[in-house]
Coordinates of C-alpha atoms and ligand atoms in Angstrom, one line a residue:
M263 CA 77.7 -115.7 137.2
N264 CA 76.8 -112.9 135.1
I265 CA 80.1 -111.7 132.3
V266 CA 79.3 -108.2 131.8
N267 CA 81.6 -106.8 129.2
N268 CA 85.1 -109.0 130.1
L269 CA 83.8 -107.6 133.4
N270 CA 83.5 -110.5 136.4
I271 CA 80.8 -109.3 138.4
D272 CA 79.1 -111.1 140.2
N273 CA 75.4 -110.7 141.0
K274 CA 76.2 -111.6 144.8
G275 CA 77.8 -107.7 145.2
F276 CA 77.3 -104.5 144.1
I277 CA 79.1 -102.5 141.3
D278 CA 81.1 -100.5 142.6
M279 CA 84.1 -100.1 140.1
E280 CA 85.3 -96.3 139.2
V281 CA 84.1 -94.0 137.6
D282 CA 85.9 -92.2 134.7
K283 CA 86.1 -88.3 135.5
S284 CA 84.5 -87.1 132.4
V285 CA 81.4 -89.4 133.2
D286 CA 78.5 -87.0 133.9
M287 CA 77.1 -89.4 136.1
L288 CA 73.5 -87.1 137.0
E289 CA 73.3 -87.1 133.2
E290 CA 74.4 -90.8 132.5
I291 CA 71.6 -92.1 134.5
K292 CA 69.0 -89.7 133.1
Q293 CA 69.4 -90.9 129.6
M294 CA 69.7 -94.6 130.7
R295 CA 66.8 -94.1 132.8
K296 CA 64.9 -93.0 129.3
D297 CA 66.4 -95.6 126.7
K298 CA 65.9 -98.7 129.4
N299 CA 62.2 -97.3 130.4
A300 CA 63.9 -97.7 134.1
V301 CA 62.0 -96.0 137.4
I302 CA 64.1 -95.8 140.1
L303 CA 62.5 -96.0 143.3
A304 CA 64.1 -94.5 146.8
H305 CA 63.7 -94.9 150.6
F306 CA 63.5 -91.2 153.1
Y307 CA 66.6 -93.1 154.7
Q308 CA 68.5 -92.6 151.7
D309 CA 71.6 -90.6 151.3
S310 CA 70.1 -87.0 150.2
E311 CA 72.1 -87.0 146.6
V312 CA 70.6 -90.5 146.3
Q313 CA 66.8 -89.0 147.1
D314 CA 67.5 -86.1 144.6
I315 CA 67.9 -88.0 141.8
A316 CA 65.1 -90.8 142.0
D317 CA 61.7 -90.7 140.3
F318 CA 59.6 -91.2 143.6
V319 CA 60.6 -90.7 147.3
G320 CA 58.5 -92.6 150.1
D321 CA 58.0 -94.9 152.6
S322 CA 58.2 -98.5 152.5
L323 CA 54.1 -98.6 151.7
G324 CA 54.3 -95.6 149.1
L325 CA 57.4 -97.7 147.7
S326 CA 55.2 -100.9 147.0
Q327 CA 52.4 -99.0 145.8
Q328 CA 54.7 -98.0 143.0
A329 CA 56.3 -100.8 142.5
A330 CA 52.8 -102.5 141.6
E331 CA 51.9 -100.1 139.3
T332 CA 54.7 -98.9 137.2
D333 CA 54.9 -99.5 133.6
A334 CA 58.7 -99.2 133.4
D335 CA 60.2 -102.5 132.4
I336 CA 63.3 -101.6 135.2
I337 CA 62.6 -100.9 138.6
L338 CA 65.9 -100.2 140.0
F339 CA 65.6 -99.9 144.1
A340 CA 67.4 -97.6 146.4
G341 CA 66.5 -99.3 149.2
V342 CA 67.1 -102.1 150.9
H343 CA 66.9 -106.3 150.2
F344 CA 63.5 -107.0 151.5
M345 CA 62.0 -103.5 150.0
A346 CA 63.2 -104.7 146.1
E347 CA 62.8 -108.1 146.9
T348 CA 58.6 -107.0 148.0
A349 CA 58.7 -105.1 144.4
K350 CA 59.6 -108.1 142.7
I351 CA 57.4 -110.2 143.9
L352 CA 54.6 -107.6 142.6
A353 CA 56.0 -107.2 139.4
P354 CA 57.8 -110.6 138.8
D355 CA 57.9 -110.1 135.1
K356 CA 59.9 -106.9 135.7
K357 CA 63.9 -106.6 136.1
V358 CA 64.4 -105.6 139.7
L359 CA 67.9 -104.2 140.7
I360 CA 69.0 -103.1 143.9
P361 CA 72.6 -101.4 143.6
D362 CA 74.3 -103.8 146.5
L363 CA 72.9 -107.1 147.3
Q364 CA 74.5 -106.4 150.8
A365 CA 72.1 -104.1 152.0
G366 CA 69.8 -105.9 154.5
C367 CA 68.2 -105.0 157.8
S368 CA 68.8 -106.1 161.0
L369 CA 64.9 -106.3 162.2
A370 CA 64.5 -108.9 159.1
E371 CA 67.3 -110.7 159.8
S372 CA 66.2 -110.7 163.5
C373 CA 62.8 -113.0 162.1
P374 CA 64.4 -115.9 160.4
P375 CA 62.0 -118.7 159.2
E376 CA 62.9 -121.5 160.3
A377 CA 62.0 -119.8 164.3
F378 CA 59.3 -118.1 163.1
A379 CA 57.6 -121.5 161.8
A380 CA 57.9 -123.2 165.3
F381 CA 56.5 -119.8 166.5
K382 CA 53.9 -119.6 164.5
K383 CA 53.0 -123.3 165.5
K384 CA 52.6 -122.6 169.2
Y385 CA 49.4 -120.1 168.4
P386 CA 47.2 -122.0 166.0
G387 CA 44.1 -120.4 165.1
H388 CA 46.0 -116.9 165.1
T389 CA 46.4 -114.8 161.9
V390 CA 49.9 -113.5 161.1
I391 CA 50.3 -109.8 161.1
S392 CA 53.8 -109.0 159.7
Y393 CA 55.6 -106.0 158.8
V394 CA 56.8 -105.5 155.3
N395 CA 60.7 -105.5 157.1
T396 CA 60.8 -109.6 156.6
T397 CA 62.1 -111.8 153.7
A398 CA 60.2 -113.4 151.3
E399 CA 59.8 -116.6 154.1
I400 CA 58.4 -114.9 156.2
K401 CA 55.6 -113.5 153.9
A402 CA 55.0 -116.5 152.5
M403 CA 53.8 -117.6 156.1
T404 CA 52.1 -114.2 156.6
D405 CA 48.3 -113.4 156.7
I406 CA 48.3 -109.7 155.8
I407 CA 51.7 -107.6 155.4
C408 CA 51.8 -104.2 156.8
T409 CA 54.2 -101.0 157.3
S410 CA 54.6 -98.3 160.1
T411 CA 51.6 -96.5 158.0
N412 CA 48.9 -98.6 157.4
A413 CA 49.7 -101.3 160.7
L414 CA 47.2 -99.7 163.2
E415 CA 43.6 -99.2 160.3
I416 CA 44.9 -102.9 158.9
I417 CA 45.0 -104.5 163.0
K418 CA 41.6 -102.1 163.8
S419 CA 40.5 -103.7 160.3
L420 CA 40.2 -107.0 161.7
P421 CA 37.2 -108.3 163.9
E422 CA 37.6 -107.5 167.3
D423 CA 38.4 -110.8 168.8
E424 CA 40.7 -112.0 166.2
K425 CA 43.9 -113.4 168.0
I426 CA 46.9 -112.1 166.2
I427 CA 50.3 -113.0 166.0
F428 CA 52.9 -109.7 164.9
A429 CA 56.5 -109.6 163.5
P430 CA 58.9 -108.9 163.7
D431 CA 59.2 -105.7 165.6
R432 CA 58.2 -105.6 169.1
N433 CA 58.2 -102.0 169.5
L434 CA 56.0 -101.3 166.6
G435 CA 53.9 -104.4 168.2
S436 CA 53.7 -103.1 171.7
Y437 CA 52.8 -99.9 170.0
I438 CA 49.8 -101.0 168.3
K439 CA 49.0 -103.6 170.9
S440 CA 48.6 -100.7 173.4
E441 CA 46.6 -98.8 171.2
T442 CA 44.5 -101.1 170.3
G443 CA 44.0 -103.3 173.1
R444 CA 43.7 -106.3 170.7
D445 CA 44.8 -109.9 171.7
M446 CA 48.5 -110.0 169.8
V447 CA 51.3 -112.4 170.3
I448 CA 55.0 -110.8 169.5
W449 CA 57.9 -111.6 167.5
D450 CA 60.8 -110.3 169.8
G451 CA 63.0 -108.7 167.1
A452 CA 63.9 -105.1 166.6
C453 CA 65.9 -102.7 164.5
H454 CA 69.1 -101.7 165.6
V455 CA 68.9 -97.8 164.4
H456 CA 65.8 -97.2 166.0
E457 CA 66.6 -99.1 169.9
E458 CA 69.9 -96.8 169.7
F459 CA 68.3 -93.2 170.8
S460 CA 69.2 -92.3 173.9
L461 CA 66.1 -90.8 176.4
E462 CA 68.6 -89.0 178.6
R463 CA 70.3 -87.4 174.9
I464 CA 66.8 -85.9 173.8
L465 CA 65.5 -84.7 177.1
E466 CA 68.9 -83.1 177.4
L467 CA 68.1 -81.8 173.5
K468 CA 64.6 -80.7 174.9
K469 CA 65.9 -78.7 177.6
E470 CA 68.3 -76.3 175.2
H471 CA 65.1 -76.5 172.9
P472 CA 62.3 -76.2 175.2
D473 CA 59.7 -75.3 171.9
A474 CA 61.3 -78.1 169.9
Q475 CA 58.6 -81.6 169.5
I476 CA 59.6 -84.4 169.6
I477 CA 58.8 -87.0 167.0
A478 CA 59.3 -90.5 166.9
H479 CA 59.1 -93.8 164.4
P480 CA 57.2 -96.6 166.1
E481 CA 59.8 -98.4 165.8
C482 CA 61.8 -96.8 168.8
E483 CA 61.7 -98.1 172.3
K484 CA 58.9 -97.3 174.6
P485 CA 60.2 -94.7 176.6
I486 CA 61.2 -92.8 173.5
L487 CA 57.6 -92.8 172.4
L488 CA 56.7 -92.0 175.8
V489 CA 57.9 -88.0 175.4
S490 CA 57.0 -88.1 172.0
D491 CA 54.4 -85.3 170.8
H492 CA 54.0 -87.0 167.1
I493 CA 54.6 -91.0 166.4
G494 CA 54.2 -92.0 162.8
S495 CA 55.9 -93.7 160.2
T496 CA 58.7 -91.6 158.3
T497 CA 55.8 -90.3 156.1
S498 CA 53.2 -89.4 158.9
L499 CA 56.8 -87.5 160.3
L500 CA 56.8 -85.7 157.0
N501 CA 53.5 -85.2 156.5
Y502 CA 53.5 -83.5 160.5
T503 CA 56.1 -81.0 160.2
V504 CA 54.3 -79.7 156.9
T505 CA 51.2 -79.1 158.7
D506 CA 51.3 -78.4 162.4
S507 CA 52.6 -75.3 163.6
G508 CA 55.6 -75.5 165.1
T509 CA 58.9 -74.4 164.4
E510 CA 61.4 -76.5 166.1
Y511 CA 61.6 -80.6 165.4
I512 CA 63.7 -83.5 167.5
V513 CA 63.2 -86.4 165.2
A514 CA 63.3 -89.5 166.7
T515 CA 64.0 -91.7 163.3
E516 CA 67.2 -92.5 160.8
S517 CA 68.5 -89.2 159.6
G518 CA 67.6 -89.8 156.0
I519 CA 64.3 -88.8 156.5
L520 CA 65.4 -84.9 157.3
H521 CA 66.5 -84.6 153.9
Q522 CA 62.4 -84.2 153.0
M523 CA 61.3 -82.3 156.1
R524 CA 64.3 -79.7 155.5
L525 CA 62.9 -79.3 151.2
K526 CA 59.1 -79.0 152.6
S527 CA 60.0 -76.6 155.2
P528 CA 62.9 -74.9 154.5
E529 CA 61.7 -72.4 157.4
K530 CA 61.7 -74.7 160.0
H531 CA 64.7 -76.3 162.6
F532 CA 65.2 -80.3 162.5
I533 CA 67.8 -82.1 165.1
A534 CA 68.1 -85.8 164.4
A535 CA 67.9 -87.4 167.4
P536 CA 71.2 -88.5 169.6
P537 CA 71.9 -92.2 169.8
K538 CA 73.2 -93.5 173.1
D539 CA 76.6 -93.7 171.7
S540 CA 77.7 -89.9 171.4
T541 CA 80.4 -91.2 169.1
C542 CA 78.7 -93.5 166.9
A543 CA 76.3 -92.0 163.5
C544 CA 74.0 -95.3 165.1
N545 CA 70.8 -92.8 164.2
D546 CA 72.0 -93.6 160.1
C547 CA 71.2 -97.3 158.7
A548 CA 74.8 -98.7 158.3
F549 CA 72.7 -100.8 155.3
M550 CA 70.4 -97.9 153.4
K551 CA 74.2 -95.9 153.1
L552 CA 75.3 -98.8 151.2
I553 CA 73.6 -97.3 148.4
S554 CA 75.1 -94.2 146.0
V555 CA 75.1 -92.9 143.5
K556 CA 78.4 -94.7 141.6
K557 CA 76.7 -97.7 142.3
I558 CA 73.4 -96.9 140.8
Y559 CA 75.1 -95.3 137.7
N560 CA 76.9 -98.9 137.1
T561 CA 74.0 -100.7 138.1
L562 CA 71.7 -98.9 136.0
K563 CA 74.5 -99.2 133.2
Y564 CA 75.1 -103.0 133.9
E565 CA 71.5 -104.0 134.9
L566 CA 73.1 -105.7 138.4
P567 CA 72.8 -106.8 140.4
E568 CA 69.7 -107.8 140.5
I569 CA 66.7 -109.7 142.4
T570 CA 65.8 -112.9 141.5
L571 CA 64.0 -115.2 143.6
E572 CA 61.9 -118.7 143.2
Q573 CA 58.5 -118.5 141.5
E574 CA 57.2 -120.8 144.5
L575 CA 58.2 -118.9 147.0
M576 CA 57.3 -115.7 145.0
D577 CA 53.5 -117.2 144.4
K578 CA 53.2 -118.1 148.4
A579 CA 54.5 -115.1 149.3
R580 CA 52.4 -112.2 147.2
G581 CA 48.9 -113.3 148.6
S582 CA 49.7 -111.1 152.3
I583 CA 51.5 -108.6 150.3
V584 CA 48.2 -107.5 148.1
R585 CA 46.1 -107.9 150.8
M586 CA 47.7 -105.1 152.6
L587 CA 47.7 -102.9 149.4
E588 CA 43.4 -103.6 148.8
I589 CA 43.2 -102.8 152.8
S590 CA 45.0 -99.8 152.1
K591 CA 43.2 -98.7 149.0
K592 CA 40.0 -99.2 150.8
L593 CA 41.7 -96.9 153.8
K594 CA 42.5 -94.2 150.8
M595 CA 46.3 -94.9 152.6
Ligands
13P295 P1 58.3 -96.8 157.0 O1 58.9 -97.0 155.4 O2 57.4 -97.4 156.9 O3 58.0 -95.9 157.7 O4 59.3 -97.5 158.0 C1 60.8 -97.4 157.8 C2 61.3 -98.6 158.5 O5 62.5 -99.0 158.7 C3 62.2 -98.9 156.3 O6 63.4 -99.6 156.8
SF4_296 FE1 66.0 -101.9 158.4 FE2 66.3 -100.6 160.7 FE3 67.6 -100.1 158.7 FE4 64.8 -99.9 158.4 S1 66.8 -98.8 159.5 S2 66.3 -100.6 157.1 S3 64.4 -101.2 160.0 S4 67.6 -101.5 159.9

């Protein structure tokens, strides 16, 4: 238990105490960032006001590259737990903070370490490729980590006859398998946000907007990918909307990415793909959206909650992430 300024703040949750109205949180965050030599890294799925205060906004690959290279003393991760954990593994001597330790990931949760160890045992002689959306324990059982930006290229870089275990996302795994024809066994995990999109409602939207292109993240289910004009990671989707000559897009991934799309192409029209349940905002990742400007302010101020991991686990997990970074560098990704 960490006791800060007599406040009973523990390291298990988040710091959400009220901030006096006279405090200009944005200014204070700027100042603290300077004074403490801290860097704020934010994922594309964060709320727009969080993205706007970050030093770097990017996808999972870009964020891990930034974490590995930064000379800041503190990394404040505006994202979910596995991302901050990856940053800590890559920069173990730095203080890595996450404004809410409850910011988990249903996909990472869908692959528990004990069950995965048993799965791995069933397939001896297989190379394990895991998506970065996994816990440190899974990374420690993995040969090469990948993200949605480099997954296809990493798998193509392996010898053609290599037998592969892919975890944990069944949709990304099936997509890669069908694109490469590789010998892959796939863990049966999924992201609750990307499995919520409704094909029927997307096609209805397409009827209303016949010129709109459908663009989708490969964590979406196959029927959505089959009707998509472009499939790729968040960075790939963003770049597509910048370089493509079209003017309207139905975007099948978490809705936070629309902020960068609108900033980069203010003249274009972006529509968030609708979920199956029209009464929910299920295309928002509830975990990503736990992070707020107020929590970032409190986290920077009290330097809590902090990501801590056992040295041995970090040392076991690091190799698979470093291998991904090395391959990505070679491939200029
Ligand atoms: P990318 O950041 O690789 O596009 O993946 C999205 C994601 O699901 C992160 O949680
Ligand atoms: Fe995890 Fe899905 Fe949220 Fe990404 S969008 S953090 S995969 S739950």
